[in-house]
Tab-separated table of C-alpha atoms in Angstrom:
chain	number	residue	atom	x	y	z
D	954	UNK	CA	-7.539	56.713	38.603
D	955	UNK	CA	-11.447	56.171	38.536
D	956	UNK	CA	-11.384	56.177	34.575
D	957	UNK	CA	-8.665	53.544	34.889
D	958	UNK	CA	-10.522	51.691	36.497
D	959	UNK	CA	-13.674	52.308	34.231
D	960	UNK	CA	-12.073	51.316	31.354
D	961	UNK	CA	-10.830	48.203	33.063
D	962	UNK	CA	-14.268	47.317	33.673
D	963	UNK	CA	-15.761	47.639	30.400
D	964	UNK	CA	-12.875	46.206	28.234
D	965	UNK	CA	-13.260	43.446	31.062
D	966	UNK	CA	-17.220	42.685	30.471
D	967	UNK	CA	-16.704	43.016	26.237
D	968	UNK	CA	-13.909	40.478	26.829
D	969	UNK	CA	-16.574	37.833	28.519
D	970	UNK	CA	-19.525	39.247	26.498
D	971	UNK	CA	-17.216	38.366	23.267
D	972	UNK	CA	-15.986	35.096	24.839
D	973	UNK	CA	-19.211	33.696	25.950
D	974	UNK	CA	-20.665	34.696	21.854
D	975	UNK	CA	-17.624	33.010	20.834
D	976	UNK	CA	-18.493	29.845	22.845
D	977	UNK	CA	-22.305	29.964	22.477
D	978	UNK	CA	-21.818	29.563	18.203
D	979	UNK	CA	-22.599	26.361	16.246
D	980	UNK	CA	-20.464	23.775	17.536
D	981	UNK	CA	-20.074	19.987	16.600
D	982	UNK	CA	-18.237	18.841	20.298
D	983	UNK	CA	-20.586	16.409	21.534
D	984	UNK	CA	-21.934	14.720	18.276
D	985	UNK	CA	-21.655	11.786	15.786
D	986	UNK	CA	-20.928	12.363	11.797
D	987	UNK	CA	-21.255	10.008	9.609
D	988	UNK	CA	-19.178	10.557	6.240
D	989	UNK	CA	-20.245	9.167	3.950
D	990	UNK	CA	-19.897	9.786	-0.363
D	991	UNK	CA	-22.944	9.006	-2.140
D	992	UNK	CA	-23.482	8.257	-5.338
D	993	UNK	CA	-27.614	8.458	-6.743
D	994	UNK	CA	-28.310	7.720	-10.002
D	995	UNK	CA	-31.477	6.163	-11.970
D	996	UNK	CA	-30.394	2.878	-11.318
D	997	UNK	CA	-30.090	3.159	-7.973
D	998	UNK	CA	-27.333	4.415	-5.302
D	999	UNK	CA	-23.220	3.534	-4.317
D	1000	UNK	CA	-22.622	4.359	-0.609
D	1001	UNK	CA	-18.789	4.521	0.054
D	1002	UNK	CA	-17.313	3.353	2.779
D	1003	UNK	CA	-18.930	5.164	5.822
D	1004	UNK	CA	-16.280	7.179	8.553
D	1005	UNK	CA	-16.903	7.602	11.763
D	1006	UNK	CA	-15.922	11.246	14.110
D	1007	UNK	CA	-16.669	11.109	17.814
D	1008	UNK	CA	-16.183	15.409	17.443
D	1009	UNK	CA	-14.748	16.651	20.440
D	1010	UNK	CA	-14.378	20.347	20.981
D	1011	UNK	CA	-10.424	19.455	19.738
D	1012	UNK	CA	-11.408	18.173	17.281
D	1013	UNK	CA	-8.967	17.827	14.037
D	1014	UNK	CA	-10.024	14.893	12.431
D	1015	UNK	CA	-8.863	14.645	8.021
D	1016	UNK	CA	-11.212	11.757	6.436
D	1017	UNK	CA	-9.819	10.516	2.464
D	1018	UNK	CA	-12.155	8.580	1.186
D	1019	UNK	CA	-10.557	8.282	-2.171
D	1020	UNK	CA	-13.056	10.516	-3.680
D	1021	UNK	CA	-10.821	13.404	-4.773
D	1022	UNK	CA	-11.390	14.884	-1.803
D	1023	UNK	CA	-10.604	15.284	1.432
D	1024	UNK	CA	-13.120	15.959	4.535
D	1025	UNK	CA	-11.334	18.194	7.612
D	1026	UNK	CA	-14.338	17.582	10.917
D	1027	UNK	CA	-13.827	19.926	13.852
D	1028	UNK	CA	-16.066	21.375	16.560
D	1029	UNK	CA	-16.781	25.089	15.187
D	1030	UNK	CA	-17.488	23.072	10.931
D	1031	UNK	CA	-16.207	20.595	8.246
D	1032	UNK	CA	-14.208	21.595	4.851
D	1033	UNK	CA	-14.322	20.331	1.954
D	1034	UNK	CA	-10.620	20.817	-0.013
D	1035	UNK	CA	-10.299	18.960	-3.145
D	1036	UNK	CA	-7.357	17.253	-3.539
D	1037	UNK	CA	-7.961	15.799	-7.914
D	1038	UNK	CA	-9.091	18.909	-10.847
D	1039	UNK	CA	-12.036	16.333	-11.122
D	1040	UNK	CA	-15.347	17.600	-13.386
D	1041	UNK	CA	-17.727	16.078	-11.265
D	1042	UNK	CA	-20.823	14.761	-13.499
D	1043	UNK	CA	-23.974	16.408	-14.172
D	1044	UNK	CA	-26.502	13.543	-14.791
D	1045	UNK	CA	-27.719	11.619	-11.606
D	1046	UNK	CA	-29.853	12.988	-8.936
D	1047	UNK	CA	-26.679	13.704	-6.525
D	1048	UNK	CA	-23.404	13.007	-6.175
D	1049	UNK	CA	-21.834	14.172	-3.546
D	1050	UNK	CA	-21.152	14.004	0.384
D	1051	UNK	CA	-23.752	13.059	2.339
D	1052	UNK	CA	-23.128	14.127	7.039
D	1053	UNK	CA	-25.327	12.566	9.239
D	1054	UNK	CA	-25.694	13.223	12.738
D	1055	UNK	CA	-25.956	9.885	14.462
D	1056	UNK	CA	-25.674	7.583	17.440
D	1057	UNK	CA	-25.464	4.016	17.911
D	1058	UNK	CA	-28.862	3.917	19.730
D	1059	UNK	CA	-30.856	7.061	18.749
D	1060	UNK	CA	-30.568	8.350	15.783
D	1061	UNK	CA	-33.972	9.506	14.773
D	1062	UNK	CA	-33.719	11.722	17.836
D	1063	UNK	CA	-30.378	13.560	16.532
D	1064	UNK	CA	-31.136	16.382	13.452
D	1065	UNK	CA	-29.083	18.973	11.239
D	1066	UNK	CA	-31.205	21.806	11.138
D	1067	UNK	CA	-29.110	24.137	9.212
D	1068	UNK	CA	-26.394	23.340	6.925
D	1069	UNK	CA	-24.643	26.586	5.294
D	1070	UNK	CA	-21.946	26.997	2.390
D	1071	UNK	CA	-18.898	29.328	2.992
D	1072	UNK	CA	-17.110	29.319	-0.886
D	1073	UNK	CA	-15.276	31.399	-3.528
D	1074	UNK	CA	-16.120	28.325	-5.785
D	1075	UNK	CA	-17.872	29.026	-8.921
D	1076	UNK	CA	-21.277	27.590	-8.957
D	1077	UNK	CA	-21.830	26.203	-4.616
D	1078	UNK	CA	-24.461	27.748	-3.508
D	1079	UNK	CA	-26.720	27.648	-0.171
D	1080	UNK	CA	-28.894	25.447	-3.116
D	1081	UNK	CA	-26.072	22.800	-2.641
D	1082	UNK	CA	-27.232	22.163	0.038
D	1083	UNK	CA	-29.843	19.970	1.978
D	1084	UNK	CA	-31.239	18.930	4.646
D	1085	UNK	CA	-33.226	15.915	5.866
D	1086	UNK	CA	-34.286	14.489	9.250
D	1087	UNK	CA	-30.432	13.502	10.372
D	1088	UNK	CA	-28.780	14.530	7.391
D	1089	UNK	CA	-26.603	16.834	5.245
D	1090	UNK	CA	-26.112	16.145	1.949
D	1091	UNK	CA	-24.359	18.560	-0.364
D	1092	UNK	CA	-24.355	18.115	-4.490
D	1093	UNK	CA	-21.459	18.292	-6.419
D	1094	UNK	CA	-23.374	17.634	-9.257
D	1095	UNK	CA	-22.180	19.265	-12.439
D	1096	UNK	CA	-19.060	21.069	-10.821
D	1097	UNK	CA	-15.075	21.201	-11.186
D	1098	UNK	CA	-13.003	22.332	-8.535
D	1099	UNK	CA	-9.241	22.122	-8.954
D	1100	UNK	CA	-7.198	21.296	-7.179
D	1101	UNK	CA	-7.170	23.504	-3.021
D	1102	UNK	CA	-11.000	24.364	-3.429
D	1103	UNK	CA	-11.929	24.495	-0.397
D	1104	UNK	CA	-16.329	24.566	0.244
D	1105	UNK	CA	-17.176	25.215	4.587
D	1106	UNK	CA	-19.646	23.523	5.363
D	1107	UNK	CA	-20.941	24.680	8.833
D	1108	UNK	CA	-23.558	22.522	10.523
D	1109	UNK	CA	-25.387	22.927	13.226
D	1110	UNK	CA	-27.037	19.296	15.198
D	1111	UNK	CA	-29.644	19.312	17.718
D	1112	UNK	CA	-31.075	16.386	20.177
D	1113	UNK	CA	-26.648	16.228	20.864
A	386	UNK	CA	-8.123	-29.632	-35.329
A	387	UNK	CA	-5.368	-30.310	-32.874
A	388	UNK	CA	-4.565	-27.316	-32.510
A	389	UNK	CA	-7.524	-26.058	-32.372
A	390	UNK	CA	-8.207	-29.007	-28.863
A	391	UNK	CA	-5.055	-27.467	-27.533
A	392	UNK	CA	-5.772	-23.936	-27.998
A	393	UNK	CA	-9.316	-24.590	-26.315
A	394	UNK	CA	-7.191	-26.412	-23.422
A	395	UNK	CA	-5.182	-23.658	-22.872
A	396	UNK	CA	-8.168	-21.293	-22.877
A	397	UNK	CA	-9.302	-23.749	-20.207
A	398	UNK	CA	-6.537	-24.043	-18.359
A	399	UNK	CA	-5.949	-20.007	-18.078
A	400	UNK	CA	-9.409	-19.331	-17.166
A	401	UNK	CA	-9.417	-22.111	-14.279
A	402	UNK	CA	-5.707	-20.023	-13.399
A	403	UNK	CA	-8.065	-16.766	-13.113
A	404	UNK	CA	-10.662	-18.186	-10.965
A	405	UNK	CA	-8.429	-19.719	-8.789
A	406	UNK	CA	-6.086	-16.725	-8.261
A	407	UNK	CA	-9.820	-14.257	-8.217
A	408	UNK	CA	-11.135	-16.965	-5.063
A	409	UNK	CA	-8.027	-16.459	-3.318
A	410	UNK	CA	-7.202	-12.634	-3.851
A	411	UNK	CA	-11.149	-12.498	-3.181
A	412	UNK	CA	-10.032	-14.298	0.423
A	413	UNK	CA	-7.437	-12.203	0.997
A	414	UNK	CA	-9.176	-9.429	2.024
A	415	UNK	CA	-9.996	-10.136	6.082
A	416	UNK	CA	-11.367	-7.068	7.674
A	417	UNK	CA	-14.211	-6.661	4.524
A	418	UNK	CA	-16.702	-6.459	7.121
A	419	UNK	CA	-15.123	-5.483	9.822
A	420	UNK	CA	-15.425	-1.652	11.536
A	421	UNK	CA	-12.909	-0.493	12.773
A	422	UNK	CA	-12.927	2.064	15.858
A	423	UNK	CA	-9.389	3.570	16.339
A	424	UNK	CA	-8.672	6.037	18.879
A	425	UNK	CA	-5.170	7.361	19.800
A	426	UNK	CA	-4.040	6.257	23.501
A	427	UNK	CA	-1.704	8.006	26.016
A	428	UNK	CA	-1.813	6.933	28.944
A	429	UNK	CA	0.550	8.166	32.437
A	430	UNK	CA	1.148	7.013	35.892
A	431	UNK	CA	-1.906	9.525	35.847
A	432	UNK	CA	-4.415	9.618	33.616
A	433	UNK	CA	-5.368	7.761	29.985
A	434	UNK	CA	-5.990	10.308	27.536
A	435	UNK	CA	-8.153	9.298	24.827
A	436	UNK	CA	-8.274	10.693	21.465
A	437	UNK	CA	-11.493	11.705	19.186
A	438	UNK	CA	-13.115	8.184	18.210
A	439	UNK	CA	-13.624	7.736	14.596
A	440	UNK	CA	-14.795	4.575	12.936
A	441	UNK	CA	-14.717	3.266	9.623
A	442	UNK	CA	-17.476	-0.171	8.213
A	443	UNK	CA	-14.229	-1.874	5.598
A	444	UNK	CA	-15.029	-3.187	2.613
A	445	UNK	CA	-13.800	-5.010	0.459
A	446	UNK	CA	-13.169	-1.862	-1.733
A	447	UNK	CA	-12.821	0.471	0.977
A	448	UNK	CA	-9.749	2.579	0.927
A	449	UNK	CA	-9.740	5.382	3.612
A	450	UNK	CA	-6.859	7.901	5.085
A	451	UNK	CA	-7.626	9.634	8.763
A	452	UNK	CA	-5.595	12.065	10.204
A	453	UNK	CA	-6.413	12.926	13.804
A	454	UNK	CA	-3.585	15.192	13.863
A	455	UNK	CA	-1.529	13.176	15.919
A	456	UNK	CA	1.709	12.821	13.789
A	457	UNK	CA	0.461	10.314	11.418
A	458	UNK	CA	-1.396	8.848	9.356
A	459	UNK	CA	-3.548	5.501	9.145
A	460	UNK	CA	-5.003	3.889	6.020
A	461	UNK	CA	-7.505	1.366	6.400
A	462	UNK	CA	-8.609	-1.381	3.083
A	463	UNK	CA	-9.673	-4.679	3.859
A	464	UNK	CA	-6.286	-6.109	3.613
A	465	UNK	CA	-4.096	-4.200	5.686
A	466	UNK	CA	-3.830	-1.267	8.427
A	467	UNK	CA	-0.772	1.058	7.258
A	468	UNK	CA	0.321	3.560	9.998
A	469	UNK	CA	3.216	6.273	7.880
A	470	UNK	CA	4.145	8.937	10.251
A	471	UNK	CA	3.871	12.607	8.675
A	472	UNK	CA	6.275	14.269	11.611
A	473	UNK	CA	8.868	13.479	13.308
A	474	UNK	CA	8.454	12.574	16.740
A	475	UNK	CA	9.989	11.067	19.716
A	476	UNK	CA	7.179	9.181	21.676
A	477	UNK	CA	6.962	9.985	24.744
A	478	UNK	CA	8.962	6.801	27.519
A	479	UNK	CA	7.786	7.669	30.674
A	480	UNK	CA	3.875	7.043	29.828
A	481	UNK	CA	2.998	3.690	30.301
A	482	UNK	CA	1.269	3.759	26.884
A	483	UNK	CA	1.195	5.440	24.323
A	484	UNK	CA	-0.269	4.959	21.021
A	485	UNK	CA	-2.906	3.840	18.076
A	486	UNK	CA	-5.706	1.338	19.987
A	487	UNK	CA	-8.399	-0.521	18.105
A	488	UNK	CA	-11.247	-2.080	17.871
A	489	UNK	CA	-13.141	-3.938	16.251
A	490	UNK	CA	-16.188	-2.834	17.347
A	491	UNK	CA	-20.452	-3.245	15.951
A	492	UNK	CA	-22.682	-1.083	17.237
A	493	UNK	CA	-24.908	-3.486	19.646
A	494	UNK	CA	-22.602	-6.614	19.778
A	495	UNK	CA	-19.305	-5.805	20.554
A	496	UNK	CA	-17.973	-7.834	22.964
A	497	UNK	CA	-18.443	-10.357	20.382
A	498	UNK	CA	-16.864	-8.778	18.158
A	499	UNK	CA	-12.397	-9.979	18.923
A	500	UNK	CA	-9.959	-9.484	17.639
A	501	UNK	CA	-8.151	-12.602	17.107
A	502	UNK	CA	-4.137	-11.864	16.085
A	503	UNK	CA	-1.487	-8.870	14.702
A	504	UNK	CA	1.404	-8.626	13.180
A	505	UNK	CA	3.369	-5.199	12.789
A	506	UNK	CA	5.587	-4.997	9.762
A	507	UNK	CA	7.749	-2.323	10.252
A	508	UNK	CA	11.402	-0.772	8.596
A	509	UNK	CA	10.863	1.538	11.920
A	510	UNK	CA	14.021	0.471	14.570
A	511	UNK	CA	12.174	-0.971	17.565
A	512	UNK	CA	9.385	-2.388	16.160
A	513	UNK	CA	8.500	-5.738	15.279
A	514	UNK	CA	5.307	-7.169	17.671
A	515	UNK	CA	6.167	-6.483	20.986
A	516	UNK	CA	5.286	-3.448	20.308
A	517	UNK	CA	1.323	-4.483	19.352
A	518	UNK	CA	-1.205	-7.006	21.418
A	519	UNK	CA	-4.707	-8.239	21.977
A	520	UNK	CA	-6.971	-8.046	24.381
A	521	UNK	CA	-10.255	-8.602	23.963
A	522	UNK	CA	-11.769	-6.849	20.982
A	523	UNK	CA	-8.897	-4.475	21.169
A	524	UNK	CA	-5.820	-4.579	19.696
A	525	UNK	CA	-2.833	-2.198	20.208
A	526	UNK	CA	0.771	-0.156	19.234
A	527	UNK	CA	2.430	1.109	21.331
A	528	UNK	CA	4.938	3.506	20.094
A	529	UNK	CA	6.483	4.426	22.517
A	530	UNK	CA	10.082	5.512	22.468
A	531	UNK	CA	9.999	5.404	19.244
A	532	UNK	CA	11.424	8.269	16.875
A	533	UNK	CA	10.080	8.054	13.967
A	534	UNK	CA	10.790	10.314	10.945
A	535	UNK	CA	8.302	11.060	8.196
A	536	UNK	CA	6.966	8.986	5.437
A	537	UNK	CA	7.961	5.960	8.144
A	538	UNK	CA	5.774	3.153	7.815
A	539	UNK	CA	4.179	-0.037	9.956
A	540	UNK	CA	1.695	-2.019	8.109
A	541	UNK	CA	-0.374	-4.151	10.971
A	542	UNK	CA	-2.346	-6.761	9.930
A	543	UNK	CA	-4.834	-7.812	11.370
A	544	UNK	CA	-7.476	-11.072	11.637
A	545	UNK	CA	-10.735	-10.555	13.673
A	546	UNK	CA	-12.939	-13.178	14.098
A	547	UNK	CA	-17.601	-12.561	14.706
A	548	UNK	CA	-18.081	-10.004	12.503
A	549	UNK	CA	-21.619	-9.799	10.947
A	550	UNK	CA	-22.225	-8.948	7.271
A	551	UNK	CA	-21.697	-5.156	7.646
A	552	UNK	CA	-25.112	-2.638	7.711
A	553	UNK	CA	-23.809	-1.045	4.698
A	554	UNK	CA	-23.905	-3.495	1.999
A	555	UNK	CA	-27.879	-3.341	3.470
A	556	UNK	CA	-28.765	-0.738	2.331
A	557	UNK	CA	-31.252	-0.011	0.480
A	558	UNK	CA	-31.595	1.643	-2.600
A	559	UNK	CA	-30.269	5.417	-1.786
A	560	UNK	CA	-33.306	6.817	-4.393
A	561	UNK	CA	-35.552	6.378	-1.486
A	562	UNK	CA	-32.917	7.614	1.091
A	563	UNK	CA	-31.101	10.170	-0.077
A	564	UNK	CA	-35.574	12.085	0.665
A	565	UNK	CA	-36.139	9.513	3.557
A	566	UNK	CA	-32.400	9.277	5.344
A	567	UNK	CA	-33.875	8.084	8.304
A	568	UNK	CA	-32.806	4.612	7.551
A	569	UNK	CA	-29.018	5.403	6.598
A	570	UNK	CA	-27.993	3.390	10.111
């Protein structure tokens, strides 16, 4: 009887510990993210229409900017899913997705502190992600994604 | 000689017509330069529940689709908005309001930017202009009590006023922005 109580106690403790650990993971809840497709060549940069998502804990918003991929935004991560088989050009300084952590009034204080890419796509490694102040950039140059190819983007923000 | 003169006249007429049609087309982008905010709202007797807000900076060439996971997607262009249903849904008839709220906003002067008019076009039974309402800078589209099927559409024509040029059009070249993207706003 005592052993069962002790085991139950251990189980509850473990359960609480695991749920706390999960809750403490990177979360975008509270962030306001600005998503843009950017093509930056030697002549200048062209940014697509900007779409802003105010992220709540239960958010699951998918944005299609009409560039051959959709971006799913949840409080845990962003996911880029390619909807067209497209060979992204190698020229230029940058072609890809720019993710900003912004606020309407205090943008400079809000930052992206880390970005990690997870994918099985050939040629996609951490070097395709870059952070600059409140902006994370994911470079598609030279990639040839197939329909359904996925890049999971874990973003950590600060100053939200 | 006569043929050449006629051909020149014809060319001038074609070019004039082309320019006129182009101008008319350019004038038919009523949402260009607006910044639209979309939220799904359920307002019952107890309280109102708002979904996350999604904002779109609309430009003349914008073609953005957003899916907030409520059974429909919203396509945004500078001409119009389209709600396309992707799930068969019988919308709650009890609530006071269940539907889409579209606000014409700017980051600093929201109060001045208003929605002037809204018009709905749809083949869905029960959808007509009385489902839409304009209130200040907000347009409301009530889906209450509708039975929507996959593929059903509502096209929304929105007129706004007091919009200023979009900040995006004032962006300096991103050659400078990428390394120091503090100015992206």
